[in-house]
Amino acid sequence: MDHLDRLESTSIHILREAYANFKSLCMLWSIGKDSTVMLWLAKKAFLGHVPIPLVHIDTSYKIPEMIEYRDRLTKEWNLDMVYGMNHEALKASETFPAGNTDRLTCCKMLKSEALRNTLSGRWPRHRFNHNLGKYEIDKNAEPFTGVIVGVRSDEEGSRSKERYFSPRDRENDWDIADQPPELWNHYKTDFAPGTHVRIHPLLDWTELNIWEYIERENIPTVSLYYNQGDGKRYRSLGCAPCTNPIESEARNVSEVIEELRSGQLSNIAERSGRAQDSEDGGGLESLRRDGYM
Amino acid sequence: MKTAEAEKQVAREHMNIVIAGHVDHGKSTVIGRMLADTNSLPQGKLEQIKERCRRNSKPFEYAFLLDALKDEQSQGITIDSARVFFSSAKREYIIIDAPGHIEFLKNMVTGASRAEAALLVIDAEEGVQENSRRHGYMLSMLGIKQVVVVVNKMDLVDYSEETYKNVKAEYTKFLADIGLEAIFVPVSGMAGDNIVSLSDKMSWYQGATVLESIDGFEKEPPAIDKPFRMPVQDVYKFTQAGDKRRLVVGTIETGQVSVGDELVFYPSGKKSTVKTVERFNVPQKDTAAAGEAIALTLDQQIYVSRGEVAARTSETKPEVTSRLSVNLFWMGRNPMVKGKRYLIKVGTMKEEVELEDVIRVMDGSDLEASETKDKVEHHDVAECVLSTKRAIAFDLAEEIAATGRFVVVDDYEIRGGGIIREGLKDEQVWVRDYVMRRNYKWETGEVSRDDRAERYSQRSSLVLITGQRGVGKKPLAKALEARFFTEGRFVYFLGIGNILYGVDADIKSQESEGNGQRQEHLRRMAEVANVMLDAGMILVVTAVGLTNEDLEVIQTAVDSRQINVVWMGDEPTDIPCDLVLPQNGDLSDAGEAIKTMLQDKGIIYRP
């Protein structure tokens, strides 16, 4: 077994533990490279099927190609696709692109708030109806008690402190200082009513591992990750107004891998193209405490 | 296009090492030195920190490197208090930093349980401290066998060989008591002695440096030469998606398995043969080995589920019992006490457990044994006996670590962990032996349990109505049978007397009412029930005043997930029941209550 095999096995094990232990489980899919690898790992864990609903938080400001890609895979892979949205904030134009809030508040409203209320079932959820070929309001408003999230510990500091199975209380709060012990492959799968657990199968993967795996498994990815001829590509995907591409010549997966291995990007943070991270000192950590992924 | 260099990078070995030790014994300094002396720091980092110290008139310390790197987390540098990356010529390392303070013991065990080897730092001047021992004990319990003890701050004791030897002797003896051996290296993290290169200040030491010592650790290969063990994580059937396979999934902990191998699942003892080894997006392969997360399909359609352990009939089998002699450490604020129910997790099995007996409690810091305690307190390590509600399958930790360790859950939290030293005999051993033999010999037809459930629109189930004499059990059982029959269910009322004078004729004729008789009687009833349940039936049985012990006999013979206990009567009971009904109540109401229970459990489908 090589390093990727080991990472894959551990992630599959975690996904299966989650599936066996949580009655109401979902997997967050941001359409990005990490959560797409996670989706692929789910197909590995469940032998070609994805028996877990996928939840996408649509801010309405995603790059259109991301949404097209989402809906294409939904149909091709027969995914149980659900999206949630902060309809009210959007209707009232309380967003950064509309010029009415700062970036962090916008993230908080369109992502954290939308996520919290989508998971709890308080806000309407839209589910893809494969017979009709379109989304419709989901009648099932049951809260999700297990939420699988594709964060990696090498992304930034607060993520590196995560457990594989991380409890969040009623308010979505995460107590970094007092996390449950994880011994061997025994995780926290028992939880008090009203709380939920975030499950992180990709914690041990690095950005490079993700790309190596995409190459090895030939996993379809959004073309925004590659230079289309203008010398730029996205390294991390987010909302169009707040995400910028980086200078790069990499036109395909193996060139992206070359670029990462060469150390060319080693002094540039992966999320440096994400404007909200640099908004205030601990931007991402405070966002994450509030329930941001 | 892949370059040769790139190929090499993928193939490079990775190893996780935990670094542990008492507060202020110098873990950060040792790590800082290691990073600096192996050129693992970002360019200019060392100079930058030195310059910052000079400007603030502060003496430079290597420990500052770690703090500085922590500050940079938000800038995307992949270093954190929890994980430090560095590489030697030999391999890539991740150092998992385990906080030294006792309050963080659970973080330490979390980190250490993911490590393959350990660095344990002891201050030469302060000597062996409480946490040095406690951490050593945890490492041994967590199964870490490769340890380097770094005797730090040798510069503060004038590089005295004698001081080093005293620390080494004291700690070696301690480690020997807990079954660990270690390499010792005298160092000064501050001065860089013996970390990456040998120091001339300690010419009396000619052993390996710290870096050489950890490079000397061996990467433990997946245990393919041990008996096959695969705790069953789940059984999948994606029929709705047009997939007919019935997939038994799990991660292989040890050994290997091939198509055609005969498997036994424990604790049930059910037997089948591997038909295929299934994976997604890889070419079909007929074997799988330790470390792989796979799926198996079986030739004979037996009913197995999460929690059982798959083993090969040709190899040593796991132990099965409900009484375990264990070494346990406790992280809960509230002590583990007798008479309280906890959950134990072994492999993928989760089961109720109680503390039966405390043999010896050691204060984790000094390992002084106390034989008078009857509970296990915060940060205690103890030898004790645990008894589980139902028998579980496991291995002894020294033989197969992965299936020989466990955690204890209390109030939703993992509060304890440990290793199984020995399986002890329990009261059910006589029934279990019969049952395992029965399951082992059991011939399955072509029709699976799932097929029957689909045909009859119900899952087979035993409705066990119990209570004192004269509370109306039999009338209810008969009414229930009639009602379900009318509703089109496949149902049967099994009169106890029908068994008593038939199947039990030989023991009945002896006319003695000893407890052994009653238990044998119950065992036979359960065996008859088992056959009918296998046929897909909802079986209604009544029994007078079942005790916990009686119920255990029945649960050993019949898969307890199929049993629904209904207690009837106004007298309270201590047996765990699924439903309590008043005595001689309205039959229709009682029937409705039972029906609702079966619906809620998904045994019969609505309406």
PDB file of N, CA, C and O in Angstrom, chain B residues 81-137:
ATOM      1  N   SER B  81       0.421  23.650  16.046  1.00  0.00           N
ATOM      2  CA  SER B  81       0.841  23.088  17.317  1.00  0.00           C
ATOM      3  C   SER B  81       0.652  21.579  17.311  1.00  0.00           C
ATOM      4  O   SER B  81       1.394  20.837  17.922  1.00  0.00           O
ATOM      5  N   ALA B  82      -0.351  21.134  16.571  1.00  0.00           N
ATOM      6  CA  ALA B  82      -0.674  19.718  16.614  1.00  0.00           C
ATOM      7  C   ALA B  82       0.205  18.881  15.687  1.00  0.00           C
ATOM      8  O   ALA B  82       0.446  17.729  15.948  1.00  0.00           O
ATOM      9  N   ARG B  83       0.645  19.456  14.584  1.00  0.00           N
ATOM     10  CA  ARG B  83       1.401  18.661  13.616  1.00  0.00           C
ATOM     11  C   ARG B  83       2.553  19.463  13.046  1.00  0.00           C
ATOM     12  O   ARG B  83       2.375  20.561  12.561  1.00  0.00           O
ATOM     13  N   VAL B  84       3.738  18.894  13.096  1.00  0.00           N
ATOM     14  CA  VAL B  84       4.909  19.555  12.539  1.00  0.00           C
ATOM     15  C   VAL B  84       5.501  18.632  11.482  1.00  0.00           C
ATOM     16  O   VAL B  84       5.704  17.455  11.722  1.00  0.00           O
ATOM     17  N   PHE B  85       5.725  19.203  10.307  1.00  0.00           N
ATOM     18  CA  PHE B  85       6.229  18.387   9.204  1.00  0.00           C
ATOM     19  C   PHE B  85       7.731  18.573   9.048  1.00  0.00           C
ATOM     20  O   PHE B  85       8.216  19.701   9.074  1.00  0.00           O
ATOM     21  N   PHE B  86       8.469  17.509   8.903  1.00  0.00           N
ATOM     22  CA  PHE B  86       9.862  17.644   8.491  1.00  0.00           C
ATOM     23  C   PHE B  86      10.296  16.360   7.819  1.00  0.00           C
ATOM     24  O   PHE B  86       9.637  15.335   7.917  1.00  0.00           O
ATOM     25  N   SER B  87      11.413  16.466   7.071  1.00  0.00           N
ATOM     26  CA  SER B  87      11.858  15.252   6.412  1.00  0.00           C
ATOM     27  C   SER B  87      13.339  15.026   6.642  1.00  0.00           C
ATOM     28  O   SER B  87      14.113  15.968   6.767  1.00  0.00           O
ATOM     29  N   SER B  88      13.701  13.759   6.725  1.00  0.00           N
ATOM     30  CA  SER B  88      15.106  13.380   6.809  1.00  0.00           C
ATOM     31  C   SER B  88      15.452  12.799   5.446  1.00  0.00           C
ATOM     32  O   SER B  88      14.604  12.718   4.565  1.00  0.00           O
ATOM     33  N   ALA B  89      16.693  12.408   5.291  1.00  0.00           N
ATOM     34  CA  ALA B  89      17.077  11.789   4.019  1.00  0.00           C
ATOM     35  C   ALA B  89      16.255  10.517   3.820  1.00  0.00           C
ATOM     36  O   ALA B  89      15.968  10.114   2.708  1.00  0.00           O
ATOM     37  N   LYS B  90      15.847   9.908   4.921  1.00  0.00           N
ATOM     38  CA  LYS B  90      15.165   8.621   4.825  1.00  0.00           C
ATOM     39  C   LYS B  90      13.669   8.714   4.512  1.00  0.00           C
ATOM     40  O   LYS B  90      13.144   7.977   3.706  1.00  0.00           O
ATOM     41  N   ARG B  91      12.953   9.591   5.238  1.00  0.00           N
ATOM     42  CA  ARG B  91      11.506   9.633   5.054  1.00  0.00           C
ATOM     43  C   ARG B  91      10.877  10.956   5.480  1.00  0.00           C
ATOM     44  O   ARG B  91      11.560  11.825   6.002  1.00  0.00           O
ATOM     45  N   GLU B  92       9.553  11.062   5.251  1.00  0.00           N
ATOM     46  CA  GLU B  92       8.788  12.243   5.652  1.00  0.00           C
ATOM     47  C   GLU B  92       8.214  11.981   7.049  1.00  0.00           C
ATOM     48  O   GLU B  92       7.640  10.926   7.288  1.00  0.00           O
ATOM     49  N   TYR B  93       8.363  12.970   7.929  1.00  0.00           N
ATOM     50  CA  TYR B  93       7.817  12.801   9.263  1.00  0.00           C
ATOM     51  C   TYR B  93       6.709  13.813   9.541  1.00  0.00           C
ATOM     52  O   TYR B  93       6.778  14.947   9.088  1.00  0.00           O
ATOM     53  N   ILE B  94       5.738  13.375  10.297  1.00  0.00           N
ATOM     54  CA  ILE B  94       4.823  14.329  10.921  1.00  0.00           C
ATOM     55  C   ILE B  94       5.008  14.134  12.418  1.00  0.00           C
ATOM     56  O   ILE B  94       4.855  13.018  12.929  1.00  0.00           O
ATOM     57  N   ILE B  95       5.410  15.205  13.097  1.00  0.00           N
ATOM     58  CA  ILE B  95       5.507  15.103  14.552  1.00  0.00           C
ATOM     59  C   ILE B  95       4.197  15.591  15.135  1.00  0.00           C
ATOM     60  O   ILE B  95       3.749  16.703  14.864  1.00  0.00           O
ATOM     61  N   ILE B  96       3.562  14.727  15.880  1.00  0.00           N
ATOM     62  CA  ILE B  96       2.314  15.109  16.538  1.00  0.00           C
ATOM     63  C   ILE B  96       2.685  15.583  17.930  1.00  0.00           C
ATOM     64  O   ILE B  96       3.231  14.823  18.727  1.00  0.00           O
ATOM     65  N   ASP B  97       2.434  16.844  18.181  1.00  0.00           N
ATOM     66  CA  ASP B  97       2.836  17.425  19.458  1.00  0.00           C
ATOM     67  C   ASP B  97       1.751  17.143  20.487  1.00  0.00           C
ATOM     68  O   ASP B  97       0.593  17.489  20.305  1.00  0.00           O
ATOM     69  N   ALA B  98       2.140  16.471  21.559  1.00  0.00           N
ATOM     70  CA  ALA B  98       1.167  16.127  22.596  1.00  0.00           C
ATOM     71  C   ALA B  98       1.390  17.044  23.786  1.00  0.00           C
ATOM     72  O   ALA B  98       2.434  17.005  24.394  1.00  0.00           O
ATOM     73  N   PRO B  99       0.410  17.855  24.100  1.00  0.00           N
ATOM     74  CA  PRO B  99       0.584  18.797  25.205  1.00  0.00           C
ATOM     75  C   PRO B  99       0.988  18.080  26.475  1.00  0.00           C
ATOM     76  O   PRO B  99       0.442  17.033  26.809  1.00  0.00           O
ATOM     77  N   GLY B 100       1.965  18.650  27.192  1.00  0.00           N
ATOM     78  CA  GLY B 100       2.521  17.968  28.350  1.00  0.00           C
ATOM     79  C   GLY B 100       1.659  18.078  29.588  1.00  0.00           C
ATOM     80  O   GLY B 100       1.710  17.239  30.472  1.00  0.00           O
ATOM     81  N   HIS B 101       0.847  19.109  29.647  1.00  0.00           N
ATOM     82  CA  HIS B 101       0.063  19.342  30.834  1.00  0.00           C
ATOM     83  C   HIS B 101      -0.980  18.250  31.019  1.00  0.00           C
ATOM     84  O   HIS B 101      -1.605  17.809  30.066  1.00  0.00           O
ATOM     85  N   ILE B 102      -1.175  17.846  32.250  1.00  0.00           N
ATOM     86  CA  ILE B 102      -2.075  16.722  32.524  1.00  0.00           C
ATOM     87  C   ILE B 102      -3.504  16.973  32.043  1.00  0.00           C
ATOM     88  O   ILE B 102      -4.200  16.066  31.612  1.00  0.00           O
ATOM     89  N   GLU B 103      -3.921  18.236  32.052  1.00  0.00           N
ATOM     90  CA  GLU B 103      -5.272  18.564  31.597  1.00  0.00           C
ATOM     91  C   GLU B 103      -5.502  18.118  30.152  1.00  0.00           C
ATOM     92  O   GLU B 103      -6.617  17.938  29.705  1.00  0.00           O
ATOM     93  N   PHE B 104      -4.408  17.981  29.418  1.00  0.00           N
ATOM     94  CA  PHE B 104      -4.551  17.667  28.001  1.00  0.00           C
ATOM     95  C   PHE B 104      -4.312  16.198  27.716  1.00  0.00           C
ATOM     96  O   PHE B 104      -4.007  15.821  26.604  1.00  0.00           O
ATOM     97  N   LEU B 105      -4.454  15.368  28.746  1.00  0.00           N
ATOM     98  CA  LEU B 105      -4.193  13.947  28.560  1.00  0.00           C
ATOM     99  C   LEU B 105      -4.996  13.367  27.394  1.00  0.00           C
ATOM    100  O   LEU B 105      -4.503  12.568  26.622  1.00  0.00           O
ATOM    101  N   LYS B 106      -6.237  13.808  27.254  1.00  0.00           N
ATOM    102  CA  LYS B 106      -7.036  13.209  26.172  1.00  0.00           C
ATOM    103  C   LYS B 106      -6.537  13.655  24.798  1.00  0.00           C
ATOM    104  O   LYS B 106      -6.647  12.912  23.831  1.00  0.00           O
ATOM    105  N   ASN B 107      -5.960  14.855  24.724  1.00  0.00           N
ATOM    106  CA  ASN B 107      -5.346  15.250  23.458  1.00  0.00           C
ATOM    107  C   ASN B 107      -4.097  14.429  23.207  1.00  0.00           C
ATOM    108  O   ASN B 107      -3.788  14.059  22.077  1.00  0.00           O
ATOM    109  N   MET B 108      -3.377  14.156  24.287  1.00  0.00           N
ATOM    110  CA  MET B 108      -2.166  13.367  24.153  1.00  0.00           C
ATOM    111  C   MET B 108      -2.494  11.957  23.651  1.00  0.00           C
ATOM    112  O   MET B 108      -1.865  11.468  22.729  1.00  0.00           O
ATOM    113  N   VAL B 109      -3.514  11.334  24.234  1.00  0.00           N
ATOM    114  CA  VAL B 109      -3.829   9.971  23.780  1.00  0.00           C
ATOM    115  C   VAL B 109      -4.393   9.986  22.362  1.00  0.00           C
ATOM    116  O   VAL B 109      -4.141   9.077  21.576  1.00  0.00           O
ATOM    117  N   THR B 110      -5.123  11.047  22.014  1.00  0.00           N
ATOM    118  CA  THR B 110      -5.630  11.153  20.652  1.00  0.00           C
ATOM    119  C   THR B 110      -4.478  11.219  19.670  1.00  0.00           C
ATOM    120  O   THR B 110      -4.441  10.490  18.677  1.00  0.00           O
ATOM    121  N   GLY B 111      -3.510  12.087  19.968  1.00  0.00           N
ATOM    122  CA  GLY B 111      -2.344  12.214  19.094  1.00  0.00           C
ATOM    123  C   GLY B 111      -1.558  10.922  19.049  1.00  0.00           C
ATOM    124  O   GLY B 111      -1.185  10.431  17.984  1.00  0.00           O
ATOM    125  N   ALA B 112      -1.328  10.355  20.223  1.00  0.00           N
ATOM    126  CA  ALA B 112      -0.472   9.174  20.295  1.00  0.00           C
ATOM    127  C   ALA B 112      -1.116   7.960  19.638  1.00  0.00           C
ATOM    128  O   ALA B 112      -0.426   7.112  19.081  1.00  0.00           O
ATOM    129  N   SER B 113      -2.454   7.890  19.659  1.00  0.00           N
ATOM    130  CA  SER B 113      -3.077   6.701  19.073  1.00  0.00           C
ATOM    131  C   SER B 113      -2.969   6.724  17.546  1.00  0.00           C
ATOM    132  O   SER B 113      -3.240   5.733  16.897  1.00  0.00           O
ATOM    133  N   ARG B 114      -2.562   7.870  16.976  1.00  0.00           N
ATOM    134  CA  ARG B 114      -2.354   7.936  15.517  1.00  0.00           C
ATOM    135  C   ARG B 114      -0.891   7.806  15.146  1.00  0.00           C
ATOM    136  O   ARG B 114      -0.525   7.906  13.993  1.00  0.00           O
ATOM    137  N   ALA B 115      -0.028   7.647  16.171  1.00  0.00           N
ATOM    138  CA  ALA B 115       1.402   7.627  15.894  1.00  0.00           C
ATOM    139  C   ALA B 115       1.921   6.202  15.790  1.00  0.00           C
ATOM    140  O   ALA B 115       1.329   5.266  16.310  1.00  0.00           O
ATOM    141  N   GLU B 116       3.029   6.076  15.076  1.00  0.00           N
ATOM    142  CA  GLU B 116       3.649   4.760  14.942  1.00  0.00           C
ATOM    143  C   GLU B 116       4.823   4.616  15.893  1.00  0.00           C
ATOM    144  O   GLU B 116       5.317   3.529  16.134  1.00  0.00           O
ATOM    145  N   ALA B 117       5.327   5.755  16.378  1.00  0.00           N
ATOM    146  CA  ALA B 117       6.487   5.736  17.255  1.00  0.00           C
ATOM    147  C   ALA B 117       6.438   6.978  18.118  1.00  0.00           C
ATOM    148  O   ALA B 117       5.619   7.855  17.888  1.00  0.00           O
ATOM    149  N   ALA B 118       7.305   7.028  19.125  1.00  0.00           N
ATOM    150  CA  ALA B 118       7.234   8.160  20.050  1.00  0.00           C
ATOM    151  C   ALA B 118       8.611   8.674  20.449  1.00  0.00           C
ATOM    152  O   ALA B 118       9.575   7.916  20.531  1.00  0.00           O
ATOM    153  N   LEU B 119       8.655   9.986  20.666  1.00  0.00           N
ATOM    154  CA  LEU B 119       9.802  10.642  21.288  1.00  0.00           C
ATOM    155  C   LEU B 119       9.319  11.067  22.665  1.00  0.00           C
ATOM    156  O   LEU B 119       8.300  11.743  22.771  1.00  0.00           O
ATOM    157  N   LEU B 120      10.049  10.671  23.702  1.00  0.00           N
ATOM    158  CA  LEU B 120       9.616  11.044  25.040  1.00  0.00           C
ATOM    159  C   LEU B 120      10.714  11.894  25.670  1.00  0.00           C
ATOM    160  O   LEU B 120      11.848  11.444  25.789  1.00  0.00           O
ATOM    161  N   VAL B 121      10.389  13.127  26.003  1.00  0.00           N
ATOM    162  CA  VAL B 121      11.417  14.050  26.478  1.00  0.00           C
ATOM    163  C   VAL B 121      11.428  14.096  28.008  1.00  0.00           C
ATOM    164  O   VAL B 121      10.391  14.278  28.642  1.00  0.00           O
ATOM    165  N   ILE B 122      12.625  13.917  28.581  1.00  0.00           N
ATOM    166  CA  ILE B 122      12.782  14.029  30.048  1.00  0.00           C
ATOM    167  C   ILE B 122      13.903  15.033  30.335  1.00  0.00           C
ATOM    168  O   ILE B 122      14.968  14.983  29.720  1.00  0.00           O
ATOM    169  N   ASP B 123      13.638  15.935  31.240  1.00  0.00           N
ATOM    170  CA  ASP B 123      14.614  16.948  31.650  1.00  0.00           C
ATOM    171  C   ASP B 123      15.665  16.289  32.551  1.00  0.00           C
ATOM    172  O   ASP B 123      15.322  15.743  33.601  1.00  0.00           O
ATOM    173  N   ALA B 124      16.941  16.353  32.132  1.00  0.00           N
ATOM    174  CA  ALA B 124      18.014  15.690  32.893  1.00  0.00           C
ATOM    175  C   ALA B 124      18.114  16.262  34.304  1.00  0.00           C
ATOM    176  O   ALA B 124      18.403  15.551  35.264  1.00  0.00           O
ATOM    177  N   GLU B 125      17.860  17.559  34.420  1.00  0.00           N
ATOM    178  CA  GLU B 125      18.008  18.213  35.713  1.00  0.00           C
ATOM    179  C   GLU B 125      16.848  17.845  36.650  1.00  0.00           C
ATOM    180  O   GLU B 125      17.041  17.504  37.806  1.00  0.00           O
ATOM    181  N   GLU B 126      15.639  17.904  36.104  1.00  0.00           N
ATOM    182  CA  GLU B 126      14.467  17.618  36.934  1.00  0.00           C
ATOM    183  C   GLU B 126      14.238  16.125  37.133  1.00  0.00           C
ATOM    184  O   GLU B 126      13.593  15.695  38.077  1.00  0.00           O
ATOM    185  N   GLY B 127      14.733  15.355  36.194  1.00  0.00           N
ATOM    186  CA  GLY B 127      14.579  13.906  36.288  1.00  0.00           C
ATOM    187  C   GLY B 127      13.181  13.437  35.921  1.00  0.00           C
ATOM    188  O   GLY B 127      12.351  14.213  35.444  1.00  0.00           O
ATOM    189  N   VAL B 128      12.936  12.152  36.170  1.00  0.00           N
ATOM    190  CA  VAL B 128      11.674  11.525  35.798  1.00  0.00           C
ATOM    191  C   VAL B 128      10.539  12.135  36.614  1.00  0.00           C
ATOM    192  O   VAL B 128      10.599  12.164  37.837  1.00  0.00           O
ATOM    193  N   GLN B 129       9.544  12.656  35.937  1.00  0.00           N
ATOM    194  CA  GLN B 129       8.417  13.296  36.613  1.00  0.00           C
ATOM    195  C   GLN B 129       7.146  12.476  36.421  1.00  0.00           C
ATOM    196  O   GLN B 129       7.091  11.578  35.588  1.00  0.00           O
ATOM    197  N   GLU B 130       6.155  12.867  37.191  1.00  0.00           N
ATOM    198  CA  GLU B 130       4.844  12.226  37.130  1.00  0.00           C
ATOM    199  C   GLU B 130       4.368  11.981  35.698  1.00  0.00           C
ATOM    200  O   GLU B 130       4.006  10.880  35.316  1.00  0.00           O
ATOM    201  N   ASN B 131       4.412  13.052  34.874  1.00  0.00           N
ATOM    202  CA  ASN B 131       3.915  12.889  33.514  1.00  0.00           C
ATOM    203  C   ASN B 131       4.831  12.035  32.646  1.00  0.00           C
ATOM    204  O   ASN B 131       4.388  11.447  31.671  1.00  0.00           O
ATOM    205  N   SER B 132       6.126  11.980  32.983  1.00  0.00           N
ATOM    206  CA  SER B 132       7.027  11.125  32.211  1.00  0.00           C
ATOM    207  C   SER B 132       6.539   9.691  32.325  1.00  0.00           C
ATOM    208  O   SER B 132       6.535   8.937  31.362  1.00  0.00           O
ATOM    209  N   ARG B 133       6.129   9.327  33.536  1.00  0.00           N
ATOM    210  CA  ARG B 133       5.641   7.966  33.756  1.00  0.00           C
ATOM    211  C   ARG B 133       4.267   7.761  33.134  1.00  0.00           C
ATOM    212  O   ARG B 133       4.002   6.780  32.457  1.00  0.00           O
ATOM    213  N   ARG B 134       3.416   8.731  33.393  1.00  0.00           N
ATOM    214  CA  ARG B 134       2.049   8.618  32.877  1.00  0.00           C
ATOM    215  C   ARG B 134       2.068   8.482  31.347  1.00  0.00           C
ATOM    216  O   ARG B 134       1.413   7.625  30.775  1.00  0.00           O
ATOM    217  N   HIS B 135       2.856   9.351  30.702  1.00  0.00           N
ATOM    218  CA  HIS B 135       2.917   9.297  29.242  1.00  0.00           C
ATOM    219  C   HIS B 135       3.490   7.970  28.756  1.00  0.00           C
ATOM    220  O   HIS B 135       3.021   7.399  27.784  1.00  0.00           O
ATOM    221  N   GLY B 136       4.510   7.488  29.463  1.00  0.00           N
ATOM    222  CA  GLY B 136       5.096   6.196  29.100  1.00  0.00           C
ATOM    223  C   GLY B 136       4.045   5.101  29.175  1.00  0.00           C
ATOM    224  O   GLY B 136       3.911   4.269  28.272  1.00  0.00           O
ATOM    225  N   TYR B 137       3.243   5.155  30.238  1.00  0.00           N
ATOM    226  CA  TYR B 137       2.212   4.145  30.417  1.00  0.00           C
ATOM    227  C   TYR B 137       1.186   4.202  29.288  1.00  0.00           C
ATOM    228  O   TYR B 137       0.787   3.183  28.730  1.00  0.00           O
TER     229      TYR B 137
END
